[in-house]
């Protein structure tokens, strides 16, 4: 069944519902789960009217294999990330150290009174956020992001669905480690217009 993170998802949605400026960070050397989760949630928040940026500590550009996920151009290099973001979302990071040179943004945001929402599926992830959505039974961080989108009551556009689908695809080893719930989530994403072949072969 996995961990019940319903309360944490509600708290995360409350923190993001009225946020006007949101920075979303994945771990250094991002994979599709880290980057897809950040871009997918970022697109949803942008469509709700927030100013949004997505980044990671290194490398300085989005890996070529992931560029097709960022149709909206949300990525900014690490040196363009505010020193103390108003609202910070950290995705797919088991610890602050995994943010590399952007790790100091967590303490700076908290010190400034901002929200730090941590969303992750790794075992024994530290609770370093003001809100922590942690479920080590979830196959991918992207699956938790999809649940957060639902909690926000936001529509699921094709670009956001595609980014989330890429994260699930990658972290389940192309659905070889999927559960029935994973396939139900994937079905929803396909219904939103995702072309699974195009995501698998960018």
Backbone as CSV, one residue per row, in Angstrom:
resi,resn,N_x,N_y,N_z,CA_x,CA_y,CA_z,C_x,C_y,C_z
1,UNK,0.816,-1.216,0.000,0.000,0.000,0.000,0.847,1.261,0.000
2,UNK,2.044,1.197,0.595,2.898,2.375,0.651,2.582,3.245,1.854
3,UNK,3.325,4.299,1.990,3.163,5.220,3.096,1.993,6.166,2.828
4,UNK,1.202,6.448,3.865,0.098,7.390,3.708,0.645,8.811,3.862
5,UNK,0.751,9.506,2.750,1.271,10.881,2.775,0.164,11.878,2.442
6,UNK,-1.070,11.469,2.652,-2.200,12.338,2.312,-2.107,13.687,3.020
7,UNK,-1.800,13.656,4.319,-1.694,14.907,5.070,-0.577,15.782,4.558
8,UNK,0.550,15.164,4.223,1.691,15.930,3.715,1.380,16.525,2.336
9,UNK,0.666,15.761,1.509,0.277,16.293,0.200,-0.656,17.483,0.349
10,UNK,-1.565,17.424,1.302,-2.465,18.552,1.556,-1.669,19.773,2.023
11,UNK,-0.665,19.548,2.885,0.167,20.655,3.364,0.979,21.252,2.228
12,UNK,1.495,20.395,1.343,2.256,20.889,0.197,1.362,21.703,-0.732
13,UNK,0.146,21.205,-0.978,-0.781,21.935,-1.833,-1.137,23.284,-1.219
14,UNK,-1.310,23.323,0.085,-1.621,24.586,0.757,-0.470,25.577,0.611
15,UNK,0.769,25.071,0.686,1.935,25.947,0.560,2.085,26.494,-0.852
16,UNK,1.639,25.714,-1.849,1.859,26.103,-3.242,0.647,26.763,-3.885
17,UNK,-0.520,26.611,-3.293,-1.754,27.066,-3.938,-1.731,28.549,-4.281
18,UNK,-1.213,29.366,-3.386,-1.203,30.814,-3.610,0.204,31.373,-3.816
19,UNK,1.174,30.490,-4.034,2.553,30.944,-4.238,2.654,31.723,-5.549
20,UNK,3.341,32.829,-5.511,3.466,33.669,-6.707,4.830,33.559,-7.379
21,UNK,5.810,33.019,-6.651,7.160,32.876,-7.197,7.743,31.582,-6.639
22,UNK,7.987,30.608,-7.516,8.396,29.280,-7.073,9.662,28.843,-7.808
23,UNK,10.624,28.358,-7.037,11.843,27.771,-7.586,11.811,26.275,-7.314
24,UNK,12.014,25.478,-8.358,11.995,24.024,-8.226,13.375,23.481,-8.570
25,UNK,13.936,22.698,-7.658,15.282,22.184,-7.823,15.306,20.655,-7.799
26,UNK,16.048,20.089,-8.729,16.350,18.666,-8.714,17.785,18.450,-8.297
27,UNK,18.154,17.202,-8.156,19.532,16.886,-7.739,20.530,17.139,-8.865
28,UNK,21.794,17.229,-8.507,22.850,17.408,-9.506,22.824,16.232,-10.477
29,UNK,23.277,16.484,-11.695,23.257,15.463,-12.744,21.875,14.804,-12.818
30,UNK,20.846,15.590,-13.109,19.475,15.102,-13.006,19.147,13.992,-13.995
31,UNK,18.276,13.100,-13.556,17.683,12.107,-14.443,16.280,12.580,-14.796
32,UNK,15.532,11.748,-15.509,14.199,12.159,-15.936,13.236,12.298,-14.769
33,UNK,13.462,11.559,-13.670,12.558,11.695,-12.534,12.755,13.046,-11.856
34,UNK,14.005,13.430,-11.639,14.276,14.723,-11.001,13.822,15.882,-11.891
35,UNK,14.254,15.865,-13.144,13.948,16.987,-14.032,12.480,16.971,-14.467
36,UNK,11.968,15.787,-14.790,10.572,15.698,-15.207,9.620,16.098,-14.098
37,UNK,9.936,15.708,-12.862,9.096,16.096,-11.728,9.084,17.607,-11.560
38,UNK,10.272,18.217,-11.650,10.377,19.665,-11.475,9.656,20.410,-12.593
39,UNK,9.882,19.995,-13.826,9.259,20.676,-14.960,7.751,20.449,-14.969
40,UNK,7.315,19.215,-14.694,5.886,18.937,-14.693,5.139,19.768,-13.667
41,UNK,5.650,19.779,-12.421,5.008,20.585,-11.380,5.161,22.069,-11.695
42,UNK,6.312,22.447,-12.234,6.530,23.850,-12.587,5.530,24.351,-13.612
43,UNK,5.235,23.536,-14.622,4.249,23.938,-15.632,2.867,24.126,-15.020
44,UNK,2.508,23.230,-14.110,1.201,23.343,-13.445,1.126,24.645,-12.652
45,UNK,2.193,24.948,-11.913,2.197,26.170,-11.106,2.236,27.417,-11.981
46,UNK,2.966,27.348,-13.077,2.991,28.486,-14.017,1.599,28.739,-14.584
47,UNK,0.910,27.656,-14.933,-0.437,27.805,-15.486,-1.418,28.371,-14.458
48,UNK,-1.061,28.258,-13.176,-1.888,28.839,-12.118,-1.508,30.297,-11.844
49,UNK,-0.528,30.818,-12.568,-0.187,32.227,-12.457,1.103,32.554,-11.744
50,UNK,1.844,31.529,-11.288,3.097,31.781,-10.579,4.251,32.021,-11.551
51,UNK,5.217,32.805,-11.109,6.499,32.882,-11.802,7.310,31.668,-11.372
52,UNK,7.849,30.943,-12.322,8.466,29.641,-12.026,9.821,29.534,-12.684
53,UNK,10.769,28.925,-11.962,12.054,28.566,-12.555,12.443,27.173,-12.061
54,UNK,13.119,26.429,-12.919,13.595,25.076,-12.606,15.103,25.059,-12.779
55,UNK,15.799,24.426,-11.855,17.257,24.374,-11.975,17.818,23.177,-11.232
56,UNK,19.142,23.038,-11.319,19.914,22.046,-10.573,21.345,22.554,-10.504
57,UNK,22.110,22.025,-9.556,23.434,22.572,-9.296,24.446,22.363,-10.403
58,UNK,24.366,21.264,-11.099,25.255,20.961,-12.215,24.648,19.824,-13.021
59,UNK,24.950,19.774,-14.323,25.792,20.658,-15.120,25.120,22.017,-15.358
60,UNK,25.726,22.824,-16.198,25.233,24.183,-16.410,24.097,24.251,-17.419
61,UNK,23.833,23.152,-18.117,22.751,23.107,-19.101,21.983,21.803,-18.941
62,UNK,20.787,21.771,-19.475,19.962,20.561,-19.413,20.574,19.500,-20.329
63,UNK,20.768,18.282,-19.830,21.266,17.211,-20.701,20.380,17.065,-21.936
64,UNK,21.000,16.773,-23.062,20.261,16.724,-24.324,19.087,15.751,-24.258
65,UNK,19.252,14.641,-23.551,18.205,13.629,-23.495,16.957,14.095,-22.744
66,UNK,17.071,15.200,-21.990,15.946,15.695,-21.199,15.343,16.983,-21.743
67,UNK,15.954,17.574,-22.743,15.513,18.893,-23.210,14.101,18.891,-23.764
68,UNK,13.658,17.772,-24.307,12.319,17.705,-24.890,11.217,17.825,-23.839
69,UNK,11.585,17.708,-22.552,10.586,17.792,-21.488,10.254,19.236,-21.118
70,UNK,11.112,20.169,-21.481,10.950,21.561,-21.026,10.473,22.460,-22.158
71,UNK,9.292,22.171,-22.679,8.724,22.999,-23.756,8.545,24.451,-23.332
72,UNK,8.288,24.648,-22.046,7.981,25.989,-21.554,9.231,26.826,-21.285
73,UNK,10.408,26.221,-21.384,11.635,26.973,-21.126,11.761,27.420,-19.686
74,UNK,11.413,26.536,-18.755,11.460,26.889,-17.336,12.869,26.827,-16.754
75,UNK,13.768,26.102,-17.391,15.116,25.936,-16.826,15.896,27.236,-16.820
76,UNK,16.600,27.461,-15.696,17.576,28.537,-15.601,18.854,27.937,-15.015
77,UNK,20.026,28.433,-15.377,21.259,27.905,-14.783,21.340,28.236,-13.307
78,UNK,22.194,27.507,-12.613,22.282,27.634,-11.157,22.568,29.061,-10.711
79,UNK,23.368,29.796,-11.466,23.717,31.151,-11.025,22.565,32.139,-11.189
80,UNK,21.455,31.700,-11.810,20.277,32.557,-11.940,19.218,32.253,-10.880
81,UNK,19.503,31.297,-9.999,18.560,30.957,-8.936,18.689,31.987,-7.816
82,UNK,17.583,32.558,-7.334,17.658,33.549,-6.252,18.387,32.994,-5.030
83,UNK,19.067,33.871,-4.312,19.822,33.416,-3.138,18.918,32.919,-2.027
84,UNK,17.688,33.456,-1.963,16.707,33.007,-0.964,15.339,32.981,-1.644
85,UNK,15.033,31.908,-2.373,13.753,31.843,-3.091,12.564,32.043,-2.157
86,UNK,11.509,32.667,-2.668,10.310,32.882,-1.848,9.683,31.551,-1.452
87,UNK,9.523,30.680,-2.441,9.010,29.330,-2.213,9.918,28.372,-2.955
88,UNK,10.391,27.357,-2.256,11.356,26.421,-2.827,10.774,25.013,-2.794
89,UNK,10.848,24.320,-3.922,10.441,22.917,-3.993,11.666,22.100,-4.379
90,UNK,12.005,21.120,-3.558,13.166,20.259,-3.798,12.649,18.867,-4.137
91,UNK,13.036,18.368,-5.297,12.484,17.119,-5.792,13.560,16.057,-6.019
92,UNK,13.258,14.838,-5.562,14.088,13.663,-5.841,15.472,13.762,-5.205
93,UNK,15.573,14.445,-4.088,16.855,14.613,-3.389,16.790,13.946,-2.021
94,UNK,17.621,12.943,-1.811,17.634,12.260,-0.530,18.238,13.068,0.595
95,UNK,19.006,14.092,0.251,19.621,14.959,1.256,19.900,16.319,0.638
96,UNK,20.124,17.304,1.489,20.460,18.649,1.008,21.725,18.616,0.151
97,UNK,22.677,17.765,0.524,23.943,17.704,-0.206,23.758,17.383,-1.683
98,UNK,22.674,16.674,-2.027,22.440,16.296,-3.423,22.097,17.505,-4.299
99,UNK,21.880,18.657,-3.667,21.647,19.881,-4.433,22.947,20.527,-4.885
100,UNK,24.073,20.018,-4.394,25.360,20.568,-4.795,25.487,22.034,-4.443
101,UNK,25.910,22.881,-5.398,26.125,24.303,-5.099,24.850,25.076,-4.779
102,UNK,23.687,24.464,-4.952,22.432,25.143,-4.608,21.904,24.730,-3.240
103,UNK,22.679,23.946,-2.509,22.222,23.459,-1.201,21.934,24.591,-0.224
104,UNK,22.658,25.700,-0.342,22.466,26.796,0.611,21.118,27.488,0.457
105,UNK,20.412,27.251,-0.675,19.107,27.888,-0.860,18.077,27.370,0.142
106,UNK,18.250,26.158,0.641,17.288,25.602,1.595,17.306,26.397,2.894
107,UNK,18.484,26.546,3.492,18.585,27.291,4.749,18.221,28.751,4.556
108,UNK,18.596,29.325,3.410,18.307,30.739,3.162,16.806,30.981,3.030
109,UNK,16.111,30.072,2.360,14.660,30.211,2.217,13.973,30.081,3.566
110,UNK,14.392,29.104,4.353,13.798,28.919,5.676,14.075,30.128,6.569
111,UNK,15.300,30.648,6.513,15.657,31.803,7.347,14.832,33.032,6.979
112,UNK,14.451,33.123,5.704,13.660,34.262,5.244,12.162,34.053,5.481
113,UNK,11.803,32.930,6.076,10.397,32.662,6.363,9.632,32.037,5.223
114,UNK,10.349,31.560,4.198,9.683,30.942,3.057,9.407,29.469,3.269
115,UNK,8.610,28.905,2.382,8.300,27.477,2.430,9.332,26.684,1.646
116,UNK,9.733,25.544,2.206,10.580,24.580,1.498,9.809,23.270,1.453
117,UNK,9.347,22.912,0.272,8.583,21.676,0.088,9.516,20.620,-0.496
118,UNK,9.695,19.524,0.228,10.552,18.429,-0.224,9.662,17.270,-0.667
119,UNK,9.880,16.788,-1.891,9.111,15.672,-2.437,10.093,14.615,-2.905
120,UNK,10.001,13.410,-2.324,11.007,12.395,-2.659,10.501,10.987,-2.355
121,UNK,11.126,10.014,-3.027,10.736,8.616,-2.839,11.902,7.729,-2.404
122,UNK,13.014,8.324,-2.056,14.168,7.529,-1.646,14.067,7.095,-0.185
123,UNK,14.712,5.998,0.126,14.697,5.472,1.487,15.486,6.401,2.406
124,UNK,14.916,6.689,3.558,15.589,7.461,4.614,15.957,8.874,4.192
125,UNK,15.137,9.509,3.364,15.362,10.904,3.020,15.195,11.769,4.269
126,UNK,16.122,12.691,4.441,16.055,13.586,5.599,14.895,14.561,5.448
127,UNK,14.259,14.908,6.570,13.164,15.881,6.550,13.753,17.282,6.707
128,UNK,14.233,17.845,5.612,14.884,19.153,5.687,13.986,20.282,5.194
129,UNK,12.733,19.973,4.851,11.816,21.009,4.405,10.895,21.490,5.501
130,UNK,10.139,22.528,5.214,9.056,22.926,6.119,7.850,22.022,5.896
131,UNK,7.761,21.439,4.694,6.782,20.399,4.364,7.552,19.278,3.680
132,UNK,7.323,18.040,4.124,8.074,16.911,3.581,7.108,15.833,3.101
133,UNK,7.058,15.634,1.792,6.238,14.584,1.195,7.185,13.450,0.820
134,UNK,7.327,12.494,1.713,8.321,11.430,1.566,7.638,10.072,1.607
135,UNK,7.814,9.300,0.554,7.216,7.966,0.479,8.187,7.041,-0.230
136,UNK,8.922,6.236,0.551,9.916,5.358,-0.064,9.283,4.123,-0.707
137,UNK,7.957,4.028,-0.654,7.262,2.965,-1.382,6.818,3.440,-2.768
138,UNK,6.876,4.727,-3.005,6.519,5.251,-4.322,7.619,4.891,-5.317
139,UNK,7.212,4.492,-6.512,8.200,4.073,-7.515,9.022,5.236,-8.043
140,UNK,8.450,6.435,-8.013,9.119,7.608,-8.578,8.611,8.862,-7.881
141,UNK,9.471,9.853,-7.798,9.035,11.151,-7.295,7.928,11.711,-8.183
142,UNK,8.013,11.432,-9.475,7.003,11.936,-10.409,5.602,11.444,-10.053
143,UNK,5.493,10.232,-9.517,4.191,9.735,-9.093,3.618,10.552,-7.951
144,UNK,4.473,10.993,-7.039,4.034,11.855,-5.942,3.639,13.222,-6.471
145,UNK,4.354,13.700,-7.482,4.004,14.982,-8.097,2.615,14.906,-8.730
146,UNK,2.305,13.800,-9.382,0.979,13.650,-9.971,-0.099,13.721,-8.895
147,UNK,0.145,13.106,-7.762,-0.821,13.172,-6.658,-0.957,14.597,-6.125
148,UNK,0.154,15.335,-6.125,0.103,16.730,-5.680,-0.694,17.589,-6.660
149,UNK,-0.527,17.332,-7.939,-1.316,18.053,-8.946,-2.808,17.834,-8.693
150,UNK,-3.160,16.591,-8.381,-4.560,16.290,-8.068,-5.010,17.039,-6.814
151,UNK,-4.138,17.093,-5.815,-4.484,17.774,-4.569,-4.691,19.264,-4.813
152,UNK,-3.955,19.816,-5.757,-4.122,21.223,-6.122,-5.397,21.453,-6.932
153,UNK,-5.971,20.370,-7.440,-7.158,20.505,-8.282,-6.841,21.119,-9.626
154,UNK,-5.612,20.937,-10.083,-5.160,21.568,-11.321,-5.389,20.656,-12.521
155,UNK,-5.675,21.230,-13.685,-5.796,20.407,-14.894,-4.432,19.867,-15.301
156,UNK,-4.445,18.729,-15.969,-3.207,18.081,-16.380,-3.030,18.284,-17.880
157,UNK,-2.180,19.217,-18.258,-1.930,19.477,-19.672,-0.956,18.444,-20.220
158,UNK,-0.905,18.338,-21.536,0.000,17.355,-22.152,1.466,17.608,-21.813
159,UNK,1.964,18.852,-21.884,3.376,19.058,-21.556,3.726,18.652,-20.119
160,UNK,2.866,18.983,-19.160,3.115,18.590,-17.774,3.024,17.079,-17.625
161,UNK,2.022,16.479,-18.259,1.857,15.033,-18.192,3.057,14.315,-18.804
162,UNK,3.593,14.852,-19.885,4.744,14.229,-20.548,5.966,14.223,-19.641
163,UNK,6.199,15.332,-18.953,7.350,15.409,-18.047,7.193,14.429,-16.887
164,UNK,5.979,14.341,-16.340,5.727,13.419,-15.238,5.845,11.970,-15.711
165,UNK,5.327,11.695,-16.890,5.405,10.339,-17.454,6.869,9.907,-17.621
166,UNK,7.711,10.818,-18.085,9.128,10.495,-18.276,9.779,10.080,-16.960
167,UNK,9.416,10.763,-15.877,9.966,10.396,-14.576,9.547,9.014,-14.137
168,UNK,8.280,8.702,-14.323,7.784,7.374,-13.945,8.415,6.301,-14.824
169,UNK,8.491,6.560,-16.120,9.084,5.608,-17.057,10.520,5.262,-16.654
170,UNK,11.298,6.282,-16.332,12.701,6.077,-15.995,12.876,5.311,-14.694
171,UNK,12.173,5.730,-13.659,12.430,5.144,-12.343,11.755,3.799,-12.123
172,UNK,10.920,3.369,-13.061,10.379,2.006,-12.990,11.081,1.091,-13.987
173,UNK,12.197,1.560,-14.559,12.918,0.791,-15.587,11.960,0.379,-16.695
174,UNK,11.307,1.373,-17.288,10.339,1.166,-18.359,9.209,0.239,-17.928
175,UNK,8.708,0.476,-16.710,7.552,-0.214,-16.112,7.840,-1.663,-15.718
176,UNK,9.108,-2.051,-15.708,9.423,-3.410,-15.252,9.263,-3.541,-13.741
177,UNK,9.302,-2.421,-13.015,9.112,-2.446,-11.557,7.826,-1.694,-11.173
178,UNK,6.865,-1.737,-12.042,5.625,-1.005,-11.814,4.627,-1.827,-11.009
179,UNK,3.739,-1.122,-10.328,2.630,-1.733,-9.600,1.335,-1.427,-10.357
180,UNK,0.238,-2.034,-9.970,-1.034,-1.658,-10.600,-1.309,-0.154,-10.510
181,UNK,-0.970,0.448,-9.375,-1.192,1.891,-9.219,-0.343,2.688,-10.214
182,UNK,0.868,2.193,-10.498,1.724,2.872,-11.473,1.072,2.883,-12.844
183,UNK,0.515,1.755,-13.237,-0.123,1.669,-14.548,-1.378,2.534,-14.620
184,UNK,-2.098,2.651,-13.513,-3.257,3.545,-13.492,-2.815,4.998,-13.672
185,UNK,-1.707,5.367,-13.010,-1.171,6.721,-13.172,-0.735,6.948,-14.614
186,UNK,-0.057,5.957,-15.193,0.391,6.082,-16.582,-0.785,6.232,-17.526
187,UNK,-1.866,5.502,-17.264,-3.051,5.602,-18.115,-3.604,7.022,-18.103
188,UNK,-3.630,7.647,-16.936,-4.112,9.026,-16.837,-3.243,9.965,-17.665
189,UNK,-1.938,9.734,-17.622,-1.015,10.594,-18.351,-1.176,10.404,-19.859
190,UNK,-1.389,9.168,-20.287,-1.635,8.915,-21.706,-2.940,9.567,-22.142
191,UNK,-3.948,9.528,-21.278,-5.219,10.174,-21.593,-5.061,11.685,-21.746
192,UNK,-4.035,12.241,-21.097,-3.772,13.681,-21.214,-3.054,14.022,-22.518
193,UNK,-2.731,12.994,-23.307,-2.150,13.243,-24.622,-0.709,12.820,-24.804
194,UNK,-0.110,12.191,-23.799,1.293,11.801,-23.909,1.475,10.729,-24.980
195,UNK,2.489,10.902,-25.812,2.891,9.890,-26.794,3.994,9.053,-26.157
196,UNK,3.702,7.831,-25.709,4.705,7.067,-24.960,5.948,6.724,-25.774
197,UNK,5.783,6.509,-27.060,6.931,6.181,-27.899,7.873,7.373,-28.019
198,UNK,7.293,8.571,-28.152,8.114,9.774,-28.275,8.886,10.041,-26.994
199,UNK,8.273,9.763,-25.827,8.975,9.974,-24.556,10.090,8.965,-24.390
200,UNK,9.850,7.722,-24.797,10.850,6.679,-24.638,12.018,6.845,-25.582
201,UNK,11.787,7.551,-26.709,12.844,7.738,-27.715,12.939,9.215,-28.080
202,UNK,13.462,10.041,-27.146,13.507,11.492,-27.416,14.450,11.823,-28.552
